[in-house]
mmCIF file of C-alpha atoms in Angstrom:
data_model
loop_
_atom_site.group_PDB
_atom_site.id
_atom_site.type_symbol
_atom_site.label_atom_id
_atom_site.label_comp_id
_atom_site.label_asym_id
_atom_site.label_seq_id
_atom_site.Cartn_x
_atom_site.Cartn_y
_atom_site.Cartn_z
ATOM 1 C CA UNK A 1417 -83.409 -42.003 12.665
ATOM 2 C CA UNK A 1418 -82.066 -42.220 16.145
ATOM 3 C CA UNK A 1419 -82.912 -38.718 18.245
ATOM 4 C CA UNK A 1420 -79.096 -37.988 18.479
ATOM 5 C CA UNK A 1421 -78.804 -37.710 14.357
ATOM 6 C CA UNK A 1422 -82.391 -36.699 14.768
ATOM 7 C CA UNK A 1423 -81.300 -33.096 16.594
ATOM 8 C CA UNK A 1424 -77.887 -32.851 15.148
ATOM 9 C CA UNK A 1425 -79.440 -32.385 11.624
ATOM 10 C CA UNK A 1426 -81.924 -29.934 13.277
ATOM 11 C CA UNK A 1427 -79.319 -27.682 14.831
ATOM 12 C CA UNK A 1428 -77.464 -27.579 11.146
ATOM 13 C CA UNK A 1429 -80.471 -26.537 9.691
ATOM 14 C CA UNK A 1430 -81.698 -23.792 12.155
ATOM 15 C CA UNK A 1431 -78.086 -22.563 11.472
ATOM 16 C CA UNK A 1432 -78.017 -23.068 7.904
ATOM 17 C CA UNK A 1433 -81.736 -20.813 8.413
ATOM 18 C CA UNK A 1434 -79.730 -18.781 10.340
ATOM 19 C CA UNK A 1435 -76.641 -17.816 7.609
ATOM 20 C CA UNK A 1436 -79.168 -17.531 4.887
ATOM 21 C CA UNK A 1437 -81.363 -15.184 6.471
ATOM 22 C CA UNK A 1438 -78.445 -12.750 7.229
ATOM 23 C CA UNK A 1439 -77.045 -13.041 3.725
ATOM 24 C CA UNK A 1440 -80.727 -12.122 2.570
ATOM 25 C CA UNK A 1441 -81.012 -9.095 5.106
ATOM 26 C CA UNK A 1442 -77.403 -8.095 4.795
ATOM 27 C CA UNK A 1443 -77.844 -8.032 0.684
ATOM 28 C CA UNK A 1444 -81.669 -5.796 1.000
ATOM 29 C CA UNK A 1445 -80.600 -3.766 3.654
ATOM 30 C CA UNK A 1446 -77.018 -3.400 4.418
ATOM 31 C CA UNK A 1447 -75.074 -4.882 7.414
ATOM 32 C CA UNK A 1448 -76.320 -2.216 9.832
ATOM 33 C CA UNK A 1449 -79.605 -3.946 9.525
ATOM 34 C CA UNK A 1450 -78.668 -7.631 11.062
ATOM 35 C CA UNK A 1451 -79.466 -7.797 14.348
ATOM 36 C CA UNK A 1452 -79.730 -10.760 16.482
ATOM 37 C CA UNK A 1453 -83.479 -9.327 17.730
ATOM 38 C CA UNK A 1454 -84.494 -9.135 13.576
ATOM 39 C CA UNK A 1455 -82.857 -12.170 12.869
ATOM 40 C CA UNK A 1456 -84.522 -13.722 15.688
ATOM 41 C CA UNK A 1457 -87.933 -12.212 14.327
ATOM 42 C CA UNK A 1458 -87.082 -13.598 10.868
ATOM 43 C CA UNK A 1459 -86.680 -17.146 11.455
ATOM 44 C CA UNK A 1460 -88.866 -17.229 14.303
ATOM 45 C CA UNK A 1461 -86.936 -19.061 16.818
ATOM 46 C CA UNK A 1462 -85.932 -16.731 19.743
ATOM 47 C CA UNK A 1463 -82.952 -14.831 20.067
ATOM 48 C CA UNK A 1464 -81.687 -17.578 23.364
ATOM 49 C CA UNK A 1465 -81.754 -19.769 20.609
ATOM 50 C CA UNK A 1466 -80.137 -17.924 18.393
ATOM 51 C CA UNK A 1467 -77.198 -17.168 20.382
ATOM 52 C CA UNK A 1468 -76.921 -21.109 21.317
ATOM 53 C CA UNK A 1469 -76.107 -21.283 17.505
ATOM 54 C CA UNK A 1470 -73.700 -18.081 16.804
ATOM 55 C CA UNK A 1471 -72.300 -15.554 20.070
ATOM 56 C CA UNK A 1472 -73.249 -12.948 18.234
ATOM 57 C CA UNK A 1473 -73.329 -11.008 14.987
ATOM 58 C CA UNK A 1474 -69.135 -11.272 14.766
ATOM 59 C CA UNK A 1475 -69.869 -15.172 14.332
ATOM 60 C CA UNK A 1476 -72.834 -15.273 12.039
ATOM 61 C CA UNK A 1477 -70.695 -12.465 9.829
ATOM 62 C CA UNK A 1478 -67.945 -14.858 9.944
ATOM 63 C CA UNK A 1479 -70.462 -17.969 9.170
ATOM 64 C CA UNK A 1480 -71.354 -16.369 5.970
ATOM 65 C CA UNK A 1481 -67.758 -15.451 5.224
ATOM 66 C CA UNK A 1482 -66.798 -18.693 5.554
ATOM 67 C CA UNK A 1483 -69.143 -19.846 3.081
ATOM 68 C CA UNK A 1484 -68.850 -16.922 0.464
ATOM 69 C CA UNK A 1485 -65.292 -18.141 0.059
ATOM 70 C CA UNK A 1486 -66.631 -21.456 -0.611
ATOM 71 C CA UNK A 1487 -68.577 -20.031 -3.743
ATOM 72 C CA UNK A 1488 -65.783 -17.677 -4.530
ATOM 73 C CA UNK A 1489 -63.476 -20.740 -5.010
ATOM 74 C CA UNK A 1490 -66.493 -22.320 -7.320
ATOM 75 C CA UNK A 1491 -66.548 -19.501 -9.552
ATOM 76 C CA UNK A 1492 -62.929 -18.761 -9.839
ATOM 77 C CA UNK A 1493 -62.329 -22.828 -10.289
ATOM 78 C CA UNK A 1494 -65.070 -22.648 -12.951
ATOM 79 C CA UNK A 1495 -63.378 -19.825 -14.790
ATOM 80 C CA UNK A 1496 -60.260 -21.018 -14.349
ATOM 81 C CA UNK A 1497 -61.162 -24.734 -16.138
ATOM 82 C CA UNK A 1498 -63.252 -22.840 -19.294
ATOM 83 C CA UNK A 1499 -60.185 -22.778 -20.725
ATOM 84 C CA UNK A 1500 -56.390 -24.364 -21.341
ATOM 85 C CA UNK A 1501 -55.001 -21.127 -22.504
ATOM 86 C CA UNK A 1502 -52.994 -19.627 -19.114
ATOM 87 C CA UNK A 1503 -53.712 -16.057 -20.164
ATOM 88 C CA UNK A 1504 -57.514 -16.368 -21.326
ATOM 89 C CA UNK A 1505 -57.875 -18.223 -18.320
ATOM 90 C CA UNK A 1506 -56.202 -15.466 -15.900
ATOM 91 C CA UNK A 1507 -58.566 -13.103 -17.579
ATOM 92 C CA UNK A 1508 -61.543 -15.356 -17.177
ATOM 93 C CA UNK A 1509 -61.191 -15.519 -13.425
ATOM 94 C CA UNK A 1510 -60.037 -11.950 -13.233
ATOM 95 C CA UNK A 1511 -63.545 -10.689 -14.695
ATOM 96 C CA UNK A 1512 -65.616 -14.082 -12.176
ATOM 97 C CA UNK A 1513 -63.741 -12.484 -9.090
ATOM 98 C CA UNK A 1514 -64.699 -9.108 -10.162
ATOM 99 C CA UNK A 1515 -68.441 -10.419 -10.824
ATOM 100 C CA UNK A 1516 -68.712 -12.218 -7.738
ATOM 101 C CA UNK A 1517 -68.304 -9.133 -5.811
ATOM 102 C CA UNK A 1518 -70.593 -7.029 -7.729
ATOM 103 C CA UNK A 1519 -72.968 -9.978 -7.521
ATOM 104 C CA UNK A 1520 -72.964 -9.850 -3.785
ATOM 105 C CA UNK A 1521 -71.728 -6.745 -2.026
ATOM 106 C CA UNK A 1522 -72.760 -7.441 1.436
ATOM 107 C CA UNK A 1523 -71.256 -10.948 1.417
ATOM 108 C CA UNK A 1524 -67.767 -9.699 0.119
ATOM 109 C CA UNK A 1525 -68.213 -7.420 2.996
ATOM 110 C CA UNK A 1526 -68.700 -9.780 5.206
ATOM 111 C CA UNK A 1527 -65.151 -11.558 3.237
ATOM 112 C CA UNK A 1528 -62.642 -8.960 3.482
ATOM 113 C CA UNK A 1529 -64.501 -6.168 5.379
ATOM 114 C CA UNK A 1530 -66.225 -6.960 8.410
ATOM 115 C CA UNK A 1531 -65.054 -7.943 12.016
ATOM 116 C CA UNK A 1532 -64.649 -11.788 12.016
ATOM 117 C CA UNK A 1533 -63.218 -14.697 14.080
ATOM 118 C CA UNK A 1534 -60.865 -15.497 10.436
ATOM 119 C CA UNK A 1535 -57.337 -15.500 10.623
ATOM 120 C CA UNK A 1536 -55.862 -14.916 7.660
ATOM 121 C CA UNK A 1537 -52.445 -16.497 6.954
ATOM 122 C CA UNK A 1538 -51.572 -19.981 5.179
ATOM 123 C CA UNK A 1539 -51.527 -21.773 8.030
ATOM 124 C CA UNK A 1540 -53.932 -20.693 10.403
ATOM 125 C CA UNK A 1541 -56.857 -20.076 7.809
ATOM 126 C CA UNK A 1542 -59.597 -21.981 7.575
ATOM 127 C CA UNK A 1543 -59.848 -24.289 4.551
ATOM 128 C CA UNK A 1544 -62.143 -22.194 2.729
ATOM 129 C CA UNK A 1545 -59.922 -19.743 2.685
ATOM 130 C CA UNK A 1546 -56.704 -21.080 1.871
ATOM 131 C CA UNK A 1547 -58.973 -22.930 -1.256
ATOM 132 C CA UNK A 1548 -59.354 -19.686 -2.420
ATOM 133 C CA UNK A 1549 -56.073 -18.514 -2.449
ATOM 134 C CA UNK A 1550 -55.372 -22.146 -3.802
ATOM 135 C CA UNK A 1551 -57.335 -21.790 -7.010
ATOM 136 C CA UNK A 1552 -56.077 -18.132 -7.566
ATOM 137 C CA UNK A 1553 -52.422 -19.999 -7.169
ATOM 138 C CA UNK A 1554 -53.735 -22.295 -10.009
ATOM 139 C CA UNK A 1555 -54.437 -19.606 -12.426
ATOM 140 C CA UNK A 1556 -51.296 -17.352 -11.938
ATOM 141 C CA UNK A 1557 -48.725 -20.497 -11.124
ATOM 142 C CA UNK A 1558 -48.006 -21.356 -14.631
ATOM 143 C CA UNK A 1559 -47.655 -17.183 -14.984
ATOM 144 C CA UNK A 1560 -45.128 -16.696 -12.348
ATOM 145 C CA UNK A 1561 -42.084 -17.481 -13.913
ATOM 146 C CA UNK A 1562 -39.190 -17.330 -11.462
ATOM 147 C CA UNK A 1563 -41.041 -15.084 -8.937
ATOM 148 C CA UNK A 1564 -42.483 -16.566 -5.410
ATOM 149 C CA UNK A 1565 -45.736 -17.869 -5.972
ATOM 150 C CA UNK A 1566 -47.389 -16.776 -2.557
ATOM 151 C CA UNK A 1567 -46.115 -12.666 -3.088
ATOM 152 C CA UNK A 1568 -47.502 -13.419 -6.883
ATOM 153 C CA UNK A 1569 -50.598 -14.395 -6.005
ATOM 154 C CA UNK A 1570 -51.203 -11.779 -3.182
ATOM 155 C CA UNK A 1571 -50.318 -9.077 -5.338
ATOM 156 C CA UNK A 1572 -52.619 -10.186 -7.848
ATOM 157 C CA UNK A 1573 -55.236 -10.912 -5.406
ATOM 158 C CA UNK A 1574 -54.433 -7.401 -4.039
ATOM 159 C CA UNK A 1575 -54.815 -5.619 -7.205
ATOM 160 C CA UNK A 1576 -58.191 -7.185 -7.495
ATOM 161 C CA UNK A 1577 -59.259 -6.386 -4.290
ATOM 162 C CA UNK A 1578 -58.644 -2.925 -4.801
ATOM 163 C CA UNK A 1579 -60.390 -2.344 -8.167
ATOM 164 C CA UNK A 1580 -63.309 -3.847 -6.473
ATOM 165 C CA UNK A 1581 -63.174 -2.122 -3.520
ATOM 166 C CA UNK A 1582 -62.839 1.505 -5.185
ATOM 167 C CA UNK A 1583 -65.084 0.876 -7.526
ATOM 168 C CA UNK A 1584 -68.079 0.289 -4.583
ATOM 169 C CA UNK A 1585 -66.718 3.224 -3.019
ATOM 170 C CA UNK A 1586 -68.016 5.255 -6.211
ATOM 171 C CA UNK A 1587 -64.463 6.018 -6.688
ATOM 172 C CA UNK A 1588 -63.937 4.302 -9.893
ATOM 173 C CA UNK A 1589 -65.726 4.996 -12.785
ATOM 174 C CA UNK A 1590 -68.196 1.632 -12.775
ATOM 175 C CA UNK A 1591 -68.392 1.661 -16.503
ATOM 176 C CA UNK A 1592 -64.620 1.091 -17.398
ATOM 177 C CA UNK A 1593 -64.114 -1.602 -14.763
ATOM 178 C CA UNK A 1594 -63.925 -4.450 -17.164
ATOM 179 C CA UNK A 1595 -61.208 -2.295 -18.779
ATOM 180 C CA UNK A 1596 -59.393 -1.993 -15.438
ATOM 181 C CA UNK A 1597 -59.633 -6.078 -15.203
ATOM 182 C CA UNK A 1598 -58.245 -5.949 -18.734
ATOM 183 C CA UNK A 1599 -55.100 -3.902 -17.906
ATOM 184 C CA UNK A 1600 -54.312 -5.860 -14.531
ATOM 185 C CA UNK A 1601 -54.618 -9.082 -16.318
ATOM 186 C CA UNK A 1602 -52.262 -7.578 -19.211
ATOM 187 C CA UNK A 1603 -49.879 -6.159 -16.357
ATOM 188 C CA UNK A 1604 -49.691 -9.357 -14.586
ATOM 189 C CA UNK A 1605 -48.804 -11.310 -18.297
ATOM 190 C CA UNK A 1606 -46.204 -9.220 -18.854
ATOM 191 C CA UNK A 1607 -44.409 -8.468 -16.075
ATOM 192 C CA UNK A 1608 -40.920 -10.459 -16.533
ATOM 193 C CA UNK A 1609 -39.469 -12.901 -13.823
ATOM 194 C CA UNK A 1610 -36.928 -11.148 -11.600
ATOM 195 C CA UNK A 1611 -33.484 -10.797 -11.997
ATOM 196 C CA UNK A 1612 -30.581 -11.941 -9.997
ATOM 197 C CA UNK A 1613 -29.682 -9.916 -7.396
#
């Protein structure tokens, strides 16, 4: 292997090292906890090297951001394709959006909480992000009816966001959360297209 493709596959590792370490830290310990200086302790390289891989914690949060929407699009595609039926499948990626956030709590942090470099927006975003938003426009598309697709899907996306989100703040009752999915799912099935203005 020549030494250019030689160091290029090094550098992707140390920062593939890099991402998975802070996931791991972020998920024992909390956010607070990943510091260049431990991360730099963790995977042994020093912290010069470290920061010739990521400026700083802003772009190793948005690193692992980047690839938590990766998985969230895997999970949401995979519950989206277990079944043909529109409705079961809304409700089956309703519950694997919900479950991929309780799964992970520091990296849907580091999604829709923490400082990063993402913009958010259907152009600018990155294609992991706009693939998200993508496969949650697959599951609610054939749902929409006569409304606009993009305010459809943000709502819905919204509404998930939120039960999530209160429900880590402790401000939800965790045990009736599936029931919450349940009523936003029925909510979104029956709300009827819009009529002329």
């Amino acid at each position: 292997m020549p030494t250019q493709q030689r160091r290029e596959r090094e550098r992707a590792d140390r920062e593939s090292l890099i991402v998975r370490v802070a996931r791991e830290l972020a998920e024992a310990e909390g956010w607070d906890a990943v510091t260049t200086r431990r991360l730099a302790e963790r995977i042994e390289y020093s912290q010069p090297v470290l920061y010739s891989h990521f400026a700083g914690k802003t772009a190793i949060v948005t690193a692992v951001a980047l690839e938590g929407f990766t998985e969230l699009t895997s999970a949401l595609s995979a519950a989206r394709r277990s079944t043909a039926d529109p409705a079961a499948a809304l409700t089956a990626v309703a519950h694997a959006y919900v479950g991929f956030a309780q799964a992970g709590p520091a990296l849907y942090e580091a999604m829709f909480t923490l400082a990063t470099d993402l913009p958010f927006g259907p152009e600018s975003a990155p294609a992991p992000l706009q693939a998200a938003f993508a496969e949650l426009g697959n599951v609610l598309g054939p749902l929409a009816g006569g409304r606009d697709l993009v305010l459809f899907v943000e709502v819905g996306w919204a509404a998930l966001h939120g039960l999530v989100t209160l429900a880590r703040g402790g401000r939800l009752d965790p045990y009736q959360q599936a029931d919450r999915v349940d009523l936003l799912v029925g909510q979104l099935l029956a709300v009827p297209p819009p009529y002329p203005v």
